[in-house]
CSV table of C-alpha atoms in Angstrom, one decimal:
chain,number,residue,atom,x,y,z
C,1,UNK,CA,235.7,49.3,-53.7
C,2,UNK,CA,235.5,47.8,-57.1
C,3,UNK,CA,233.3,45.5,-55.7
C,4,UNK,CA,231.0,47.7,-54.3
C,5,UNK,CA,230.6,50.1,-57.6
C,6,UNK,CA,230.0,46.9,-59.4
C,7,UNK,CA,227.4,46.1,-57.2
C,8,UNK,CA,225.8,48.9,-57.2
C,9,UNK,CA,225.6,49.4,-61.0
C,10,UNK,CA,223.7,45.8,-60.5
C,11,UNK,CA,221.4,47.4,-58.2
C,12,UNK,CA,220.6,50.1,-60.9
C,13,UNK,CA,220.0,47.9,-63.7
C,14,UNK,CA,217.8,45.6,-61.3
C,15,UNK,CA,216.1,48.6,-60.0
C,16,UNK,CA,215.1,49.7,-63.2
C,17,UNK,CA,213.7,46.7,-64.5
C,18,UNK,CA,211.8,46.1,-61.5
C,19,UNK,CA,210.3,49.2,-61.4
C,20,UNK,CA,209.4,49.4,-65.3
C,21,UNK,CA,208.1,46.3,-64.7
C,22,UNK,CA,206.0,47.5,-61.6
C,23,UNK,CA,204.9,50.9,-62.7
C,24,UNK,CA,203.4,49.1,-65.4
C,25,UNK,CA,200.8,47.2,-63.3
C,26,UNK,CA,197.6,49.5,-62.6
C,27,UNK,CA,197.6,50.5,-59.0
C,28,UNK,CA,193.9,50.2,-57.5
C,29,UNK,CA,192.0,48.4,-60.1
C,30,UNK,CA,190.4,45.3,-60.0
C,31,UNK,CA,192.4,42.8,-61.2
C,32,UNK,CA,191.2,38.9,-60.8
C,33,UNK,CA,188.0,37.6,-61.3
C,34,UNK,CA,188.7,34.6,-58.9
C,35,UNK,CA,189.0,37.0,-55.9
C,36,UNK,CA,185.6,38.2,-56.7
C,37,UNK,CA,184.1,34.8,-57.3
C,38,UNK,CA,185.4,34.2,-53.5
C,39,UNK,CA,184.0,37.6,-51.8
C,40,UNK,CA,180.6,36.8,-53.3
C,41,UNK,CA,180.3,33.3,-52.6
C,42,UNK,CA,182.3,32.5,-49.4
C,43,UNK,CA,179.6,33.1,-47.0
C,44,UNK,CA,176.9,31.1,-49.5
C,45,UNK,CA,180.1,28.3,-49.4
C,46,UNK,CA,181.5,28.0,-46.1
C,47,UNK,CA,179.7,30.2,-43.8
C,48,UNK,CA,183.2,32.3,-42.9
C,49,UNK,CA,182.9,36.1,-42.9
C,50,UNK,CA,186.4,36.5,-43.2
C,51,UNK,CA,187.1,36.2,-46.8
C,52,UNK,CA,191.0,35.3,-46.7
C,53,UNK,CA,190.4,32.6,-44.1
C,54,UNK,CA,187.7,31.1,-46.0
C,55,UNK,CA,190.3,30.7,-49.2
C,56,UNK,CA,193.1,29.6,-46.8
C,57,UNK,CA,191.6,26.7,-45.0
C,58,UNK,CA,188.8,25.6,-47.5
C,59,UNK,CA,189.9,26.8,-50.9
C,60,UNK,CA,192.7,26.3,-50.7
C,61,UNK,CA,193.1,23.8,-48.2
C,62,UNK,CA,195.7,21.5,-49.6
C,63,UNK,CA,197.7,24.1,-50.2
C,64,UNK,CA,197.9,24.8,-46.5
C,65,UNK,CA,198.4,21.3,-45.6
C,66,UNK,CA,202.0,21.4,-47.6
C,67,UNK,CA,202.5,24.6,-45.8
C,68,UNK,CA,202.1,23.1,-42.5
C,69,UNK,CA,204.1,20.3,-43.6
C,70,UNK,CA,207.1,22.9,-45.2
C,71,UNK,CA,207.3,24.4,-41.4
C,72,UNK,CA,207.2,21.1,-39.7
C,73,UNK,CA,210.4,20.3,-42.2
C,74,UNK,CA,212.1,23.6,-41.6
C,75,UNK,CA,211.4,22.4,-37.6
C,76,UNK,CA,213.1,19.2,-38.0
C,77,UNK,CA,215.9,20.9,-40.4
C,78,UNK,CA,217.0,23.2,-37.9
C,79,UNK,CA,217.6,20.6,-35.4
C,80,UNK,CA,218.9,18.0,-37.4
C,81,UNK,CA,221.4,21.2,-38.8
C,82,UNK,CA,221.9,21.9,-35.3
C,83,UNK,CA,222.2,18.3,-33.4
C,84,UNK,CA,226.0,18.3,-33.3
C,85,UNK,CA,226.5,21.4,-32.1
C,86,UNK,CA,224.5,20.6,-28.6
C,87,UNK,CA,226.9,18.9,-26.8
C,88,UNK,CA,229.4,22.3,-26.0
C,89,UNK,CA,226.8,23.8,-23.7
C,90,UNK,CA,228.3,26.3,-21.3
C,91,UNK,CA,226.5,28.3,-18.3
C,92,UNK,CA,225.6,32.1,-18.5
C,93,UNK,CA,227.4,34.7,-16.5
C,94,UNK,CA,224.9,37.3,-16.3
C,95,UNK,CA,221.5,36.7,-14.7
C,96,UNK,CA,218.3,38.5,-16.3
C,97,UNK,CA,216.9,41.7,-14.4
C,98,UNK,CA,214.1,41.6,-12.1
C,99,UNK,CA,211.9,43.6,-14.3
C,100,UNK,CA,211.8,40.9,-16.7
C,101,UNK,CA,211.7,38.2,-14.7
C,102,UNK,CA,208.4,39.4,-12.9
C,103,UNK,CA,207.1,41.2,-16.1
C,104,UNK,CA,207.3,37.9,-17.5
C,105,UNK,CA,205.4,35.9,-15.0
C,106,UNK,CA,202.5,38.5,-15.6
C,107,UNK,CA,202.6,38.5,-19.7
C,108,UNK,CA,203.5,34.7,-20.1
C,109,UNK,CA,199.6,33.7,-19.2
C,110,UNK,CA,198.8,36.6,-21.4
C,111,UNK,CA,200.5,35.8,-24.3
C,112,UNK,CA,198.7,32.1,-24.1
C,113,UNK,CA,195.5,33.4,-23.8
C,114,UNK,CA,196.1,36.2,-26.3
C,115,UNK,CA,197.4,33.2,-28.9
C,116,UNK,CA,194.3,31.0,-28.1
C,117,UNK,CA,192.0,33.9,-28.9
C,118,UNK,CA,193.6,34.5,-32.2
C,119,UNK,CA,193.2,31.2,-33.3
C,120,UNK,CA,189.9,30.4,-32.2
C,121,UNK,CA,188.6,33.5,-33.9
C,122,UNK,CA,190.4,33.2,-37.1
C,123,UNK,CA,187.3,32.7,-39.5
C,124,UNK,CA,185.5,36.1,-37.6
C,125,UNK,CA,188.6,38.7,-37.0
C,126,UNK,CA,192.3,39.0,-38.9
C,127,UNK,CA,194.1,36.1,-37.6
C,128,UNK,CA,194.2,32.7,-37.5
C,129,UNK,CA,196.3,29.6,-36.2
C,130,UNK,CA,199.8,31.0,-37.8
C,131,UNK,CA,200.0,34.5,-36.1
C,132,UNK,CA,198.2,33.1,-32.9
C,133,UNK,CA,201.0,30.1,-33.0
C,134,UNK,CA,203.4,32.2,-33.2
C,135,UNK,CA,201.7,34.8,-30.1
C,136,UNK,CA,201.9,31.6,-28.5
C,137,UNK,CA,205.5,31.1,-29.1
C,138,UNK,CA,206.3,34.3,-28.3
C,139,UNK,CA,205.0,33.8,-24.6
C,140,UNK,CA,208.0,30.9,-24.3
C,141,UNK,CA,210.2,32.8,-25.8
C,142,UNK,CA,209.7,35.3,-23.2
C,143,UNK,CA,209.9,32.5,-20.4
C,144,UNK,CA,213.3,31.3,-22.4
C,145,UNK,CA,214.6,34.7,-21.7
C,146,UNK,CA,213.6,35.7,-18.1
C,147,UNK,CA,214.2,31.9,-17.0
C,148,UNK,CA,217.3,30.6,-17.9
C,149,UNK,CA,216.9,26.9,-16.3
C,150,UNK,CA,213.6,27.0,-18.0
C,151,UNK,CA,213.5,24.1,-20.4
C,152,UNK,CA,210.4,22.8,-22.4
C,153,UNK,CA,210.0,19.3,-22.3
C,154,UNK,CA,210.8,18.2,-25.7
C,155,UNK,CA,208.8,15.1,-25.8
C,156,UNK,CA,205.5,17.0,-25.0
C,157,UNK,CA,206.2,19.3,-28.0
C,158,UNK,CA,206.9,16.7,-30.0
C,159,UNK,CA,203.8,14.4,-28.8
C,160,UNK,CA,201.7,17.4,-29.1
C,161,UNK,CA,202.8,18.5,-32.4
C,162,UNK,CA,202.3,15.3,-34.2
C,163,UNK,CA,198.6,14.5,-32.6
C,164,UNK,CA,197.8,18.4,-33.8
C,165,UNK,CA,199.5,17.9,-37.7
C,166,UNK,CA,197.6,13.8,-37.3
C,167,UNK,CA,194.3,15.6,-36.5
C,168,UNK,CA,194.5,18.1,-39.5
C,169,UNK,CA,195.3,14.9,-41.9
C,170,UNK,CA,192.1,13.0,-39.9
C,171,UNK,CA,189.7,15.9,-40.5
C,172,UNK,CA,190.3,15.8,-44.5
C,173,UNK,CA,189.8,12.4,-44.6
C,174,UNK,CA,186.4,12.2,-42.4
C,175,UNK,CA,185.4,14.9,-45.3
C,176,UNK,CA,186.8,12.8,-47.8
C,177,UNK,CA,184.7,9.9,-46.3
C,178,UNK,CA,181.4,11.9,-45.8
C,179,UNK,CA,181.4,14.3,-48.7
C,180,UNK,CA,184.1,12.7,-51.3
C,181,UNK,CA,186.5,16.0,-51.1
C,182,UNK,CA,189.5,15.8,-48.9
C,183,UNK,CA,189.1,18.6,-46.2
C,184,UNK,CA,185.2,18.8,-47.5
C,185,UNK,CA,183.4,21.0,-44.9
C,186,UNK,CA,181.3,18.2,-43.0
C,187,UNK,CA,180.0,20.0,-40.3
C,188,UNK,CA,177.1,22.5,-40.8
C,189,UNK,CA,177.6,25.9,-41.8
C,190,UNK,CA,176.1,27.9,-38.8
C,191,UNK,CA,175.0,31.5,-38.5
C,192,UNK,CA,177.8,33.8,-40.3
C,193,UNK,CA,179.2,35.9,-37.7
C,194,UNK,CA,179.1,33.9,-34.6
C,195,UNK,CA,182.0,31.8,-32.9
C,196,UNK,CA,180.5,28.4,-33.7
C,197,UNK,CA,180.1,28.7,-37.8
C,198,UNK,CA,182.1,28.3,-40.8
C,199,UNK,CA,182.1,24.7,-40.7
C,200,UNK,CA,185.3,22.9,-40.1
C,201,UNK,CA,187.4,26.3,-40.2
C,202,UNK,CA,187.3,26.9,-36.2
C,203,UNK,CA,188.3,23.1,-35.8
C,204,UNK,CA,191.8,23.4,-38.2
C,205,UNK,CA,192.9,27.1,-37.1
C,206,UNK,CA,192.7,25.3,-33.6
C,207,UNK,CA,195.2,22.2,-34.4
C,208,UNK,CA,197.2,24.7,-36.8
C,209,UNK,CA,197.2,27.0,-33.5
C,210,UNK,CA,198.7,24.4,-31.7
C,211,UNK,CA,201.0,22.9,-34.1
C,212,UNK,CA,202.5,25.7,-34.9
C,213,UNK,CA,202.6,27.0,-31.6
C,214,UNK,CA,205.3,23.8,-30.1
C,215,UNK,CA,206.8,23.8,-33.5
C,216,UNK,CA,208.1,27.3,-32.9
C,217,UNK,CA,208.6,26.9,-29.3
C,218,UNK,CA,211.0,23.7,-30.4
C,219,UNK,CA,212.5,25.6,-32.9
C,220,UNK,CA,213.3,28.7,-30.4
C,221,UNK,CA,214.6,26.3,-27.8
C,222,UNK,CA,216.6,24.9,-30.5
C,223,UNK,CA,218.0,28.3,-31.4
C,224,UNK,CA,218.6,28.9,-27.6
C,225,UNK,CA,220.6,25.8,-26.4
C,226,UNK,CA,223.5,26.3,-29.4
C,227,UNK,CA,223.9,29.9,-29.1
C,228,UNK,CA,224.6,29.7,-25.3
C,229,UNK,CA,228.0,28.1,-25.9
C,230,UNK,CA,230.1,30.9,-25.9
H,1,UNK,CA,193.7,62.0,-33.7
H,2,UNK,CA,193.1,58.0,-35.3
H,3,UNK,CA,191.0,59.5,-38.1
H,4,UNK,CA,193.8,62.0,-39.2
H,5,UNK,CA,196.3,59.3,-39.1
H,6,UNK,CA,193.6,56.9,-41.2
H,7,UNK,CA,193.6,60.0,-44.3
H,8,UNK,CA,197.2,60.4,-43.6
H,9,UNK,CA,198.0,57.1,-44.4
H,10,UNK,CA,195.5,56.1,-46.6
H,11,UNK,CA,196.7,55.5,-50.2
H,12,UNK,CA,194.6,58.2,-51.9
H,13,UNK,CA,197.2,60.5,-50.0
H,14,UNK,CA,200.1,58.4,-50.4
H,15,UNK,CA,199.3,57.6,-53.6
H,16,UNK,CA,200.4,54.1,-55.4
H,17,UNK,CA,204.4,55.5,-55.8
H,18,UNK,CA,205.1,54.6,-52.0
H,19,UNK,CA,203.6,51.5,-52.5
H,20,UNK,CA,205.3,50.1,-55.0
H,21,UNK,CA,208.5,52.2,-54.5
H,22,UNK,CA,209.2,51.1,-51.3
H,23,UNK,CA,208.8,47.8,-52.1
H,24,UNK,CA,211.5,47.7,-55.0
H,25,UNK,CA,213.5,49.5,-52.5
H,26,UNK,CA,213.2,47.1,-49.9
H,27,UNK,CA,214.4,44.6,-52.5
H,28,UNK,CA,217.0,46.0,-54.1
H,29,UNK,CA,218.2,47.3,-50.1
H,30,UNK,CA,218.0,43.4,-49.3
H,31,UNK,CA,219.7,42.4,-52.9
H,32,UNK,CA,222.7,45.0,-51.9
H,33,UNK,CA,222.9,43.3,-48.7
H,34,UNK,CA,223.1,40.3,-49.7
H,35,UNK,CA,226.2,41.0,-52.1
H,36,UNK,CA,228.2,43.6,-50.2
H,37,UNK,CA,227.6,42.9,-46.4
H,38,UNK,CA,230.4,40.2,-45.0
H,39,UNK,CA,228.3,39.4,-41.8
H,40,UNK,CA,226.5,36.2,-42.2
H,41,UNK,CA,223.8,37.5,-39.9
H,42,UNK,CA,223.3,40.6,-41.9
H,43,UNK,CA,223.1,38.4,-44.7
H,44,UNK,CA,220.3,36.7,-43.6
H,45,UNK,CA,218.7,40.1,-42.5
H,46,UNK,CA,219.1,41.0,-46.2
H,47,UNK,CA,217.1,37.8,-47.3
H,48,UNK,CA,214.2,39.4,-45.0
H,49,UNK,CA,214.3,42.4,-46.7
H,50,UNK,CA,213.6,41.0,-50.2
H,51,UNK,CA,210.9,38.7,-48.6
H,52,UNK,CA,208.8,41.7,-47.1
H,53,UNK,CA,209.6,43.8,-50.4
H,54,UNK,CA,207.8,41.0,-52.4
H,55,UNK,CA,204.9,40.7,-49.9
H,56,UNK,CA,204.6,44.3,-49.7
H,57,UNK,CA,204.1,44.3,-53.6
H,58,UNK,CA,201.8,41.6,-53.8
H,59,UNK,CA,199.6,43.0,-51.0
H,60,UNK,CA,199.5,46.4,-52.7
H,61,UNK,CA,198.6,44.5,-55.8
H,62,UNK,CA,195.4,43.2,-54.5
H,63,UNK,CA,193.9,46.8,-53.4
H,64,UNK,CA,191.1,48.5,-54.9
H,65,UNK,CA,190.2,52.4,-54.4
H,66,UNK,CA,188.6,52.9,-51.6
H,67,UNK,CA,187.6,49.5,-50.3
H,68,UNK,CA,188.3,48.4,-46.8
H,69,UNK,CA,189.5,44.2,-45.7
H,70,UNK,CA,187.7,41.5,-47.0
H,71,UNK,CA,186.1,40.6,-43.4
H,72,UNK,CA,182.5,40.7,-44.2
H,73,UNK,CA,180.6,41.2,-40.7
H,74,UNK,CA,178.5,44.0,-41.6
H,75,UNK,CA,175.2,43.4,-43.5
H,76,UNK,CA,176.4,45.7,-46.2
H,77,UNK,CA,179.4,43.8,-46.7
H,78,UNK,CA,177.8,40.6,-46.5
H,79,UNK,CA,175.1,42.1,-49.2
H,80,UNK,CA,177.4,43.3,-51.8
H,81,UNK,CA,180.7,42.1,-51.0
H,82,UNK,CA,182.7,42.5,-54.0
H,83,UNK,CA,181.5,46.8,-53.6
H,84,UNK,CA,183.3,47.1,-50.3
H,85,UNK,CA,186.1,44.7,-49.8
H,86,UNK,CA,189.4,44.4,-51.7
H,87,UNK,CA,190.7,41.8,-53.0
H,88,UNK,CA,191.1,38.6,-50.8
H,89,UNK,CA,194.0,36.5,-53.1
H,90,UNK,CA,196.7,38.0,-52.4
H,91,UNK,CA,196.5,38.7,-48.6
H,92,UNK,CA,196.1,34.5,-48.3
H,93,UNK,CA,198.9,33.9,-50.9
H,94,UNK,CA,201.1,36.6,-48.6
H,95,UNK,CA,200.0,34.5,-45.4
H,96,UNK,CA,201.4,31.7,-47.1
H,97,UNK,CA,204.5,33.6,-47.8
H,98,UNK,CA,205.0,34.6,-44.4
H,99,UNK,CA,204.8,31.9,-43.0
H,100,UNK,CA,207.2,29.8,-45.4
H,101,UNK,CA,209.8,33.2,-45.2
H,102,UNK,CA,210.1,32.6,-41.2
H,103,UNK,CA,211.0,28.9,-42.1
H,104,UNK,CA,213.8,29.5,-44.5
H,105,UNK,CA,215.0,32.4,-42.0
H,106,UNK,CA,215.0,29.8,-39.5
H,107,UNK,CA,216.8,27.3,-41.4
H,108,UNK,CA,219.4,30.4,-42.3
H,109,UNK,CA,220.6,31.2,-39.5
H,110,UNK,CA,220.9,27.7,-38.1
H,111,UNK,CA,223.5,27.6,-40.3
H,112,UNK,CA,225.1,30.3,-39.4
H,113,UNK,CA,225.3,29.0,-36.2
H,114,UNK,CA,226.6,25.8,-37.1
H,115,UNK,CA,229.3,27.7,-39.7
H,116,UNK,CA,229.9,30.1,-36.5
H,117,UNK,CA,231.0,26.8,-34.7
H,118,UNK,CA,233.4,25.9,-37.1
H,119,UNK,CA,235.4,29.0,-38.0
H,120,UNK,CA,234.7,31.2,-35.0
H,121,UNK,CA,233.6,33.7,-36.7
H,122,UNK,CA,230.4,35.5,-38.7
H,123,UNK,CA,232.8,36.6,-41.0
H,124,UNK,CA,232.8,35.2,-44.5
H,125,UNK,CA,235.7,36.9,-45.9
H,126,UNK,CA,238.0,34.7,-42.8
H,127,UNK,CA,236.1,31.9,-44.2
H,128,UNK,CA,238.4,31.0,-46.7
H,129,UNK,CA,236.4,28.5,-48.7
H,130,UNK,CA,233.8,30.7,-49.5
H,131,UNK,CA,235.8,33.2,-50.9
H,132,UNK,CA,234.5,34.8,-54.7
């Protein structure tokens, strides 16, 4: 009880700082110069209509390399965190419903297709290769819970999931080779608006689709196989 | 029916207090979770909170009055961009945040499970060596 006052006269002091710090930042108002620079140059720069794409994978595309490489650590973390903990694997008792089962069958090529056409049209709608990744997961996670004998071959993910993160790191160096930047836009900046423009943006939401797709899918699996043993 | 919601929960309605308050309160609900909840998974829940409190913040930091997404597929937009479209910074710098947040949730509750496997339980006042 004392505990919980004590707390909670933490929360008030917290609370009011935070908010005397927030109410003090104009709500509405331009505020950076830098995002303007972006809105009125990324279609001259990289040929992407969508603004926060544009700034993700070209601007700053190093940036997303490292967060690429952070997931693919958390990835390997999680089941180096959980390797011990494999071995006491026990069966299930209850079987999942018939609804889901069949439901699943329907959505899972859905959810793929759904996934694919986020990522491939990240520079033109909201989206890109992390949410439609993570669509993609969601379809095996789906499968994971309707299937319970349904296993993804961890090799695959793995084989898959290095070419994808090898391909990103291949595509800043060819631009480092042909333009002198690494990840310089070397192909042509296209018509704004239609599928094939924007340079190499298209081309790294795809492999980040991907990768981030099997990363998730082997991190769910992962999840999966230690909390079974009940 | 959509355009009633769209004034409804536009901000010149809501205003820049529900913004920004629920944002602190999302944090300070996540920071009270974090120091009174005894659940490790609850725990972990309260981590969430303070993470989509902080993106909620900086998202509502980067709009302008008025202006719609910074996806410029209209010839208006593409003609005077910085006129229509809000400000593009922080909506990548909070794509970035999301996706580092579902990482370190990940990690989280990986172990929990692995500290569920030890004690046989979620929790952390039976887990003695934790105690404060």
């Amino acid at each position: 009880m004392i505990r919980k006052l004590f707390v909670l006269f933490l929360l008030v002091i917290v609370g009011f700082f935070l908010a005397s710090v927030v109410v003090s930042v104009p709500f509405g108002a331009e505020k950076t110069i830098v995002g303007r620079y972006y809105l009125n140059n990324t279609i001259g720069e990289t040929g992407g209509v969508n603004a926060v794409t544009s700034i993700v994978v070209l601007y700053r595309g190093f940036d997303t390399l490292g967060e690429v490489t952070v997931l693919f650590l958390a990835a390997t973390g999680l089941a180096a965190i959980l390797a011990n903990t494999r071995e006491r694997r026990k069966k299930h008792k209850e079987k999942p419903s018939l609804i889901m089962r069949v439901g699943t069958d329907y959505l899972f090529p859905a959810a793929i297709v759904f996934g694919s056409y986020i990522f491939l049209h990240g520079h033109l709608t909201p989206g890109g290769g992390f949410p439609g990744g993570v669509v993609i997961a969601s379809g095996f996670l789906m499968l994971f819970l309707a299937q319970w004998h349904y296993k993804a071959d961890e090799l695959w993910l793995k084989v898959v999931e290095s070419l994808a993160g090898m391909t990103y790191v291949l595509i800043g160096l060819i631009g480092l080779w042909k333009l002198g930047t690494f990840l310089g836009n070397f192909l042509g900046k296209g018509t704004p608006n239609m599928l094939l423009s924007a340079g190499i943006i298209p081309l790294i939401y795809i492999v980040i689709g991907i990768k981030v797709g099997s990363e998730m899918t082997g991190l769910l699996q992962n999840l999966r196989e230690t909390t079974e043993n009940e | 029916m959509s355009e009633a919601l769209r004034t409804f929960f536009s901000p010149q309605i809501l205003g820049p207090e529900i913004f920004y308050g629920s944002s602190v309160g999302l944090f300070l609900i996540g920071l009270y979770m974090i120091l009174v909840k005894k659940n490790l998974v609850k725990i972990v829940i309260g981590l969430s909170f303070i993470e989509s409190g902080v993106n909620l913040f900086l998202i509502s930091l980067g709009y302008v009055w008025g202006k719609t997404a910074p996806i410029l597929n209209k010839p208006e937009l593409m003609k005077e961009p910085v006129k229509y479209a809000v400000d593009p910074v922080p909506q990548a710098l909070v794509l970035t945040a999301i996706v580092i947040g579902v990482a370190v949730t990940a990690m989280a509750l990986s172990i929990v499970i692995v500290l569920h496997d030890k004690y046989g339980t979620l929790d952390i006042s039976k887990i003695k060596e934790l105690k404060w």
